[in-house]
Short mmCIF file of C-alpha atoms in Angstrom, two decimals:
data_model
loop_
_atom_site.label_atom_id
_atom_site.label_comp_id
_atom_site.label_asym_id
_atom_site.label_seq_id
_atom_site.Cartn_x
_atom_site.Cartn_y
_atom_site.Cartn_z
CA UNK A 1 -7.58 -19.68 -17.30
CA UNK A 2 -6.94 -16.23 -15.80
CA UNK A 3 -7.21 -14.38 -19.12
CA UNK A 4 -10.22 -16.50 -20.09
CA UNK A 5 -12.00 -15.40 -16.91
CA UNK A 6 -11.05 -11.75 -17.41
CA UNK A 7 -12.47 -11.79 -20.95
CA UNK A 8 -15.72 -13.29 -19.68
CA UNK A 9 -15.99 -10.70 -16.90
CA UNK A 10 -15.51 -7.84 -19.37
CA UNK A 11 -18.13 -9.35 -21.69
CA UNK A 12 -20.55 -9.76 -18.76
CA UNK A 13 -20.14 -6.11 -17.76
CA UNK A 14 -20.91 -4.99 -21.32
CA UNK A 15 -23.97 -7.23 -21.44
CA UNK A 16 -25.15 -5.83 -18.12
CA UNK A 17 -24.77 -2.23 -19.33
CA UNK A 18 -26.74 -3.05 -22.49
CA UNK A 19 -29.40 -4.77 -20.35
CA UNK A 20 -29.71 -1.74 -18.08
CA UNK A 21 -30.22 0.51 -21.11
CA UNK A 22 -32.95 -1.71 -22.55
CA UNK A 23 -34.64 -2.07 -19.16
CA UNK A 24 -34.68 1.68 -18.64
CA UNK A 25 -35.95 2.33 -22.18
CA UNK A 26 -38.83 -0.13 -21.77
CA UNK A 27 -39.81 1.18 -18.34
CA UNK A 28 -39.56 4.83 -19.41
CA UNK A 29 -41.92 4.08 -22.30
CA UNK A 30 -44.35 2.03 -20.18
CA UNK A 31 -44.62 3.84 -16.84
CA UNK A 32 -45.78 7.34 -15.99
CA UNK A 33 -45.31 8.20 -12.29
CA UNK A 34 -47.98 10.89 -12.60
CA UNK A 35 -50.71 8.71 -14.10
CA UNK A 36 -52.51 8.04 -10.84
CA UNK A 37 -53.09 11.79 -10.37
CA UNK A 38 -54.75 12.28 -13.76
CA UNK A 39 -57.98 10.58 -12.69
CA UNK A 40 -58.32 12.32 -9.34
CA UNK A 41 -61.46 14.37 -8.83
CA UNK A 42 -60.93 17.23 -8.49
CA UNK A 43 -57.87 17.13 -10.72
CA UNK A 44 -54.74 18.74 -9.19
CA UNK A 45 -53.64 22.04 -10.71
CA UNK A 46 -51.01 22.16 -13.44
CA UNK A 47 -48.46 23.60 -11.01
CA UNK A 48 -48.71 20.36 -9.02
CA UNK A 49 -47.79 18.29 -12.09
CA UNK A 50 -44.99 20.66 -13.03
CA UNK A 51 -43.52 20.33 -9.55
CA UNK A 52 -43.66 16.51 -9.66
CA UNK A 53 -42.13 16.39 -13.13
CA UNK A 54 -39.24 18.48 -11.87
CA UNK A 55 -38.93 16.34 -8.73
CA UNK A 56 -38.83 13.07 -10.70
CA UNK A 57 -36.54 14.51 -13.39
CA UNK A 58 -39.10 13.95 -16.15
CA UNK A 59 -38.21 17.27 -17.79
CA UNK A 60 -34.74 15.97 -18.69
CA UNK A 61 -34.13 14.13 -21.96
CA UNK A 62 -33.97 10.36 -22.07
CA UNK A 63 -30.18 9.99 -21.93
CA UNK A 64 -29.80 12.38 -19.00
CA UNK A 65 -32.47 10.44 -17.09
CA UNK A 66 -30.78 7.16 -17.92
CA UNK A 67 -27.36 8.39 -16.78
CA UNK A 68 -28.76 9.80 -13.53
CA UNK A 69 -30.48 6.51 -12.77
CA UNK A 70 -27.50 4.35 -13.78
CA UNK A 71 -24.98 6.40 -11.81
CA UNK A 72 -27.19 6.10 -8.75
CA UNK A 73 -27.71 2.37 -9.26
CA UNK A 74 -23.95 1.79 -9.49
CA UNK A 75 -23.61 3.28 -5.99
CA UNK A 76 -26.53 1.23 -4.67
CA UNK A 77 -29.11 4.03 -4.89
CA UNK A 78 -32.17 2.98 -6.93
CA UNK A 79 -34.02 6.20 -6.18
CA UNK A 80 -37.19 6.91 -4.23
CA UNK A 81 -40.61 5.31 -4.47
CA UNK A 82 -43.69 7.41 -5.14
CA UNK A 83 -44.31 7.32 -1.39
CA UNK A 84 -40.87 8.79 -0.69
CA UNK A 85 -39.10 5.72 0.75
CA UNK A 86 -35.76 4.46 -0.55
CA UNK A 87 -36.10 1.60 -3.04
CA UNK A 88 -32.72 0.18 -1.98
CA UNK A 89 -33.77 -0.34 1.64
CA UNK A 90 -36.86 -2.28 0.60
CA UNK A 91 -35.19 -4.20 -2.20
CA UNK A 92 -32.24 -5.67 -0.30
CA UNK A 93 -34.40 -7.02 2.52
CA UNK A 94 -36.76 -8.67 0.09
CA UNK A 95 -33.88 -9.98 -2.02
CA UNK A 96 -32.69 -12.03 0.95
CA UNK A 97 -36.16 -13.57 1.33
CA UNK A 98 -36.46 -14.51 -2.35
CA UNK A 99 -32.77 -15.32 -2.77
CA UNK A 100 -32.67 -18.06 -0.16
CA UNK A 101 -35.68 -19.74 -1.74
CA UNK A 102 -34.13 -19.63 -5.23
CA UNK A 103 -30.70 -20.76 -3.95
CA UNK A 104 -32.00 -23.90 -2.28
CA UNK A 105 -34.38 -24.57 -5.19
CA UNK A 106 -31.47 -24.47 -7.68
CA UNK A 107 -29.34 -26.69 -5.42
CA UNK A 108 -32.06 -29.33 -5.03
CA UNK A 109 -33.07 -29.17 -8.71
CA UNK A 110 -29.50 -29.60 -9.98
CA UNK A 111 -28.78 -32.58 -7.71
CA UNK A 112 -32.04 -34.29 -8.66
CA UNK A 113 -31.58 -33.53 -12.36
CA UNK A 114 -28.10 -35.09 -12.39
CA UNK A 115 -29.21 -38.19 -10.48
CA UNK A 116 -32.37 -38.77 -12.48
CA UNK A 117 -30.75 -37.88 -15.81
CA UNK A 118 -27.81 -40.23 -15.32
CA UNK A 119 -29.99 -43.08 -14.07
CA UNK A 120 -32.41 -42.59 -16.97
CA UNK A 121 -29.57 -42.66 -19.52
CA UNK A 122 -27.71 -45.62 -18.02
CA UNK A 123 -30.95 -47.60 -17.63
CA UNK A 124 -32.50 -46.44 -20.89
CA UNK A 125 -35.95 -47.94 -21.65
CA UNK A 126 -36.02 -49.69 -18.29
CA UNK A 127 -38.98 -49.26 -15.88
CA UNK A 128 -37.09 -46.65 -13.87
CA UNK A 129 -36.46 -44.61 -17.04
CA UNK A 130 -40.14 -44.70 -17.97
CA UNK A 131 -41.13 -43.73 -14.42
CA UNK A 132 -38.77 -40.74 -14.36
CA UNK A 133 -39.89 -39.70 -17.85
CA UNK A 134 -43.55 -39.78 -16.82
CA UNK A 135 -42.80 -37.79 -13.65
CA UNK A 136 -40.79 -35.19 -15.57
CA UNK A 137 -43.45 -34.59 -18.21
CA UNK A 138 -46.14 -34.46 -15.53
CA UNK A 139 -44.27 -31.74 -13.64
CA UNK A 140 -43.47 -29.83 -16.83
CA UNK A 141 -47.19 -29.75 -17.67
CA UNK A 142 -48.23 -28.39 -14.26
CA UNK A 143 -48.68 -24.59 -13.94
CA UNK A 144 -46.65 -23.11 -11.09
CA UNK A 145 -49.62 -21.66 -9.24
CA UNK A 146 -51.58 -24.92 -9.40
CA UNK A 147 -48.67 -27.08 -8.25
CA UNK A 148 -48.00 -24.64 -5.39
CA UNK A 149 -51.67 -24.83 -4.39
CA UNK A 150 -51.53 -28.66 -4.42
CA UNK A 151 -48.49 -28.65 -2.14
CA UNK A 152 -50.15 -26.12 0.12
CA UNK A 153 -53.48 -27.88 0.45
CA UNK A 154 -52.63 -31.59 0.33
CA UNK A 155 -48.93 -32.17 1.09
CA UNK A 156 -48.71 -29.73 3.99
CA UNK A 157 -52.04 -30.86 5.40
CA UNK A 158 -51.17 -34.56 5.13
CA UNK A 159 -47.75 -34.21 6.75
CA UNK A 160 -49.04 -31.99 9.55
CA UNK A 161 -51.86 -34.45 10.26
CA UNK A 162 -49.40 -37.35 10.28
CA UNK A 163 -47.15 -35.65 12.85
CA UNK A 164 -50.04 -34.26 14.85
CA UNK A 165 -48.54 -30.76 14.88
CA UNK A 166 -47.52 -27.92 12.60
CA UNK A 167 -44.41 -29.06 10.73
CA UNK A 168 -44.85 -27.39 7.35
CA UNK A 169 -46.23 -23.87 7.09
CA UNK A 170 -48.19 -22.45 4.20
CA UNK A 171 -48.28 -18.71 4.92
CA UNK A 172 -45.38 -16.28 5.12
CA UNK A 173 -41.64 -16.77 5.55
CA UNK A 174 -41.87 -17.00 9.36
CA UNK A 175 -44.48 -17.04 12.11
CA UNK A 176 -45.58 -13.51 13.07
CA UNK A 177 -43.51 -12.13 15.95
CA UNK A 178 -41.38 -15.22 16.50
CA UNK A 179 -38.19 -13.19 16.08
CA UNK A 180 -39.04 -11.26 19.26
CA UNK A 181 -39.91 -14.14 21.58
CA UNK A 182 -38.44 -17.34 20.08
CA UNK A 183 -35.11 -18.95 20.88
CA UNK A 184 -32.53 -19.25 18.07
CA UNK A 185 -33.44 -22.92 17.66
CA UNK A 186 -37.17 -22.18 17.48
CA UNK A 187 -36.61 -19.40 14.95
CA UNK A 188 -34.44 -21.69 12.79
CA UNK A 189 -36.94 -24.54 12.67
CA UNK A 190 -39.85 -22.17 12.15
CA UNK A 191 -38.18 -20.50 9.16
CA UNK A 192 -37.14 -23.88 7.79
CA UNK A 193 -40.74 -25.09 8.01
CA UNK A 194 -41.87 -22.04 6.06
CA UNK A 195 -39.10 -22.49 3.48
CA UNK A 196 -39.74 -26.15 2.57
CA UNK A 197 -42.87 -25.96 0.43
CA UNK A 198 -42.00 -22.90 -1.71
CA UNK A 199 -38.53 -24.32 -2.32
CA UNK A 200 -39.88 -27.74 -3.27
CA UNK A 201 -42.36 -26.10 -5.65
CA UNK A 202 -39.64 -24.22 -7.54
CA UNK A 203 -37.13 -27.07 -7.35
CA UNK A 204 -39.38 -29.82 -8.74
CA UNK A 205 -40.71 -27.72 -11.60
CA UNK A 206 -37.14 -26.80 -12.60
CA UNK A 207 -35.75 -30.29 -12.07
CA UNK A 208 -38.29 -31.78 -14.47
CA UNK A 209 -36.95 -29.97 -17.54
CA UNK A 210 -33.31 -30.06 -16.44
CA UNK A 211 -33.38 -33.85 -15.95
CA UNK A 212 -34.45 -34.32 -19.57
CA UNK A 213 -31.48 -32.26 -20.78
CA UNK A 214 -29.15 -34.24 -18.54
CA UNK A 215 -30.51 -37.56 -19.78
CA UNK A 216 -30.11 -36.51 -23.42
CA UNK A 217 -26.56 -35.25 -22.85
CA UNK A 218 -25.63 -38.42 -21.00
CA UNK A 219 -26.96 -40.61 -23.82
CA UNK A 220 -24.84 -38.69 -26.34
CA UNK A 221 -21.75 -39.17 -24.18
CA UNK A 222 -22.37 -42.89 -23.60
CA UNK A 223 -22.40 -43.48 -27.36
CA UNK A 224 -19.19 -41.56 -28.05
CA UNK A 225 -15.92 -43.14 -29.25
CA UNK A 226 -13.82 -42.14 -26.23
CA UNK A 227 -16.25 -43.93 -23.91
CA UNK A 228 -15.88 -47.15 -25.90
CA UNK A 229 -12.11 -46.66 -25.88
CA UNK A 230 -12.11 -46.28 -22.11
CA UNK A 231 -14.05 -49.53 -21.76
CA UNK A 232 -11.69 -51.26 -24.22
CA UNK A 233 -8.71 -50.19 -22.08
CA UNK A 234 -10.18 -52.10 -19.14
CA UNK A 235 -11.95 -49.45 -17.07
CA UNK A 236 -15.07 -50.60 -15.28
CA UNK A 237 -18.41 -49.34 -16.54
CA UNK A 238 -19.08 -47.39 -13.35
CA UNK A 239 -15.68 -45.68 -13.47
CA UNK A 240 -16.08 -44.89 -17.16
CA UNK A 241 -19.48 -43.30 -16.60
CA UNK A 242 -18.57 -41.34 -13.47
CA UNK A 243 -15.08 -40.16 -14.40
CA UNK A 244 -15.23 -39.68 -18.17
CA UNK A 245 -18.91 -39.51 -19.07
CA UNK A 246 -20.56 -37.41 -16.39
CA UNK A 247 -18.06 -34.56 -16.57
CA UNK A 248 -18.71 -33.95 -20.27
CA UNK A 249 -22.45 -34.49 -19.88
CA UNK A 250 -22.63 -31.69 -17.31
CA UNK A 251 -21.77 -28.99 -19.88
CA UNK A 252 -25.28 -28.77 -21.47
CA UNK A 253 -26.88 -28.84 -18.01
CA UNK A 254 -24.67 -25.94 -16.93
CA UNK A 255 -26.01 -23.90 -19.84
CA UNK A 256 -29.62 -24.77 -19.09
CA UNK A 257 -29.29 -23.92 -15.39
CA UNK A 258 -27.63 -20.57 -16.12
CA UNK A 259 -30.36 -19.63 -18.60
CA UNK A 260 -33.06 -20.85 -16.23
CA UNK A 261 -32.27 -18.37 -13.46
CA UNK A 262 -34.49 -15.77 -15.09
CA UNK A 263 -37.32 -18.30 -15.26
CA UNK A 264 -36.84 -19.05 -11.57
CA UNK A 265 -37.25 -15.37 -10.73
CA UNK A 266 -40.49 -15.40 -12.69
CA UNK A 267 -41.65 -18.57 -10.95
CA UNK A 268 -40.76 -17.07 -7.58
CA UNK A 269 -43.22 -14.22 -8.21
CA UNK A 270 -46.11 -16.69 -8.50
CA UNK A 271 -44.87 -18.91 -5.68
CA UNK A 272 -44.59 -15.97 -3.33
CA UNK A 273 -48.17 -14.98 -4.08
CA UNK A 274 -49.48 -18.46 -3.27
CA UNK A 275 -47.48 -18.82 -0.04
CA UNK A 276 -47.85 -15.13 0.93
CA UNK A 277 -44.11 -14.41 1.05
CA UNK A 278 -43.06 -10.79 1.34
CA UNK A 279 -40.20 -11.06 -1.13
CA UNK A 280 -39.20 -9.46 -4.42
CA UNK A 281 -42.22 -10.86 -6.25
CA UNK A 282 -44.70 -9.15 -3.97
CA UNK A 283 -42.64 -5.96 -4.10
CA UNK A 284 -42.74 -5.94 -7.91
CA UNK A 285 -46.48 -6.61 -8.20
CA UNK A 286 -47.78 -4.60 -5.27
CA UNK A 287 -45.37 -1.68 -4.98
CA UNK A 288 -44.06 -1.53 -8.56
CA UNK A 289 -46.63 -2.46 -11.18
CA UNK A 290 -49.61 -1.96 -8.84
CA UNK A 291 -48.64 1.62 -8.04
CA UNK A 292 -47.08 2.39 -11.43
CA UNK A 293 -43.77 3.09 -9.69
CA UNK A 294 -40.98 3.08 -12.26
CA UNK A 295 -38.09 3.08 -9.76
CA UNK A 296 -39.34 -0.08 -8.06
CA UNK A 297 -39.72 -1.90 -11.39
CA UNK A 298 -36.31 -0.67 -12.58
CA UNK A 299 -34.61 -1.83 -9.40
CA UNK A 300 -36.28 -5.25 -9.56
CA UNK A 301 -35.40 -5.78 -13.22
CA UNK A 302 -31.79 -4.66 -12.76
CA UNK A 303 -31.27 -7.00 -9.80
CA UNK A 304 -32.73 -9.87 -11.84
CA UNK A 305 -30.48 -9.00 -14.79
CA UNK A 306 -27.43 -8.96 -12.52
CA UNK A 307 -28.18 -12.48 -11.31
CA UNK A 308 -28.85 -13.78 -14.81
CA UNK A 309 -25.56 -12.33 -16.09
CA UNK A 310 -23.70 -13.53 -12.98
CA UNK A 311 -24.91 -17.11 -13.39
CA UNK A 312 -24.01 -17.07 -17.07
CA UNK A 313 -20.53 -15.86 -16.10
CA UNK A 314 -20.24 -18.73 -13.63
CA UNK A 315 -21.40 -21.11 -16.37
CA UNK A 316 -18.68 -19.82 -18.74
CA UNK A 317 -16.04 -20.45 -16.08
CA UNK A 318 -17.45 -23.91 -15.37
CA UNK A 319 -17.22 -24.74 -19.08
CA UNK A 320 -13.47 -24.23 -18.87
CA UNK A 321 -13.27 -26.32 -15.70
CA UNK A 322 -15.31 -29.19 -17.15
CA UNK A 323 -13.72 -29.15 -20.61
CA UNK A 324 -10.07 -28.02 -20.88
CA UNK A 325 -10.44 -27.66 -24.66
CA UNK A 326 -12.63 -24.59 -24.11
CA UNK A 327 -10.00 -23.06 -21.84
CA UNK A 328 -7.18 -23.72 -24.29
CA UNK A 329 -9.18 -22.36 -27.21
#
């Protein structure tokens, strides 16, 4: 198990280096930090552009620029924005805002996918299976922005009206200024109220597809020879499903969840726009793409790549935990 994990870590590092190279190549070809000055009237003198090109290192060749950026990124320095502020300072604060939403969304989506997938497989073609199938396909068909708007307008409004007070919030990650005057308990419940709807939006849209994979994997396991052998040896159906079936059926779901982290980052961008969260999504659109700032986009993409590779590494380790044959191989 130790050498298996070491091999996977080395492979993950190599994948991350290759990802950083591709990310930098795409951004270097797509973004020009000086483009916003070209259309100014009157146009700045050539000496102004020469000074900026020297300041941003644009006079160096591609590989020198890549090495300078990568060496800085490895030490936690993603460079400066066009406005002169450090990208790292902005990025880490916003990563915490987006990260907590994605973490709880993944947790809720995985639990629901396992429960619904197992129930749908065990009770195949029963009313509950049809109901879960209909719900899953309905959620899969819904665009993220539209589902978020539905939660914002109808669910939040209905619950708040039922309680007669503000329970769920639809704007921002916390009430303005509450950190300066609220008690720890008030701050906790306020932030929780702001977190519920964006998390539910991401979780349900992810759960819908994941539950279908879990149902399919569970059906394959239930029809396998070793499951029939376990029943023939006298084990109860519940024990056979929970101890022998579920563990093997979790392997495909592990793969899907690991690959879906990148999709969650993309969904978080839209969700943050609907609920006005000041997280990584807003930072990418407003400060990165909106201002044609290559360092902001590079930092965002590299952080996303790190999490995608990290979750795939965790998935590889979980494969060995769930199926000893993978570890022994």
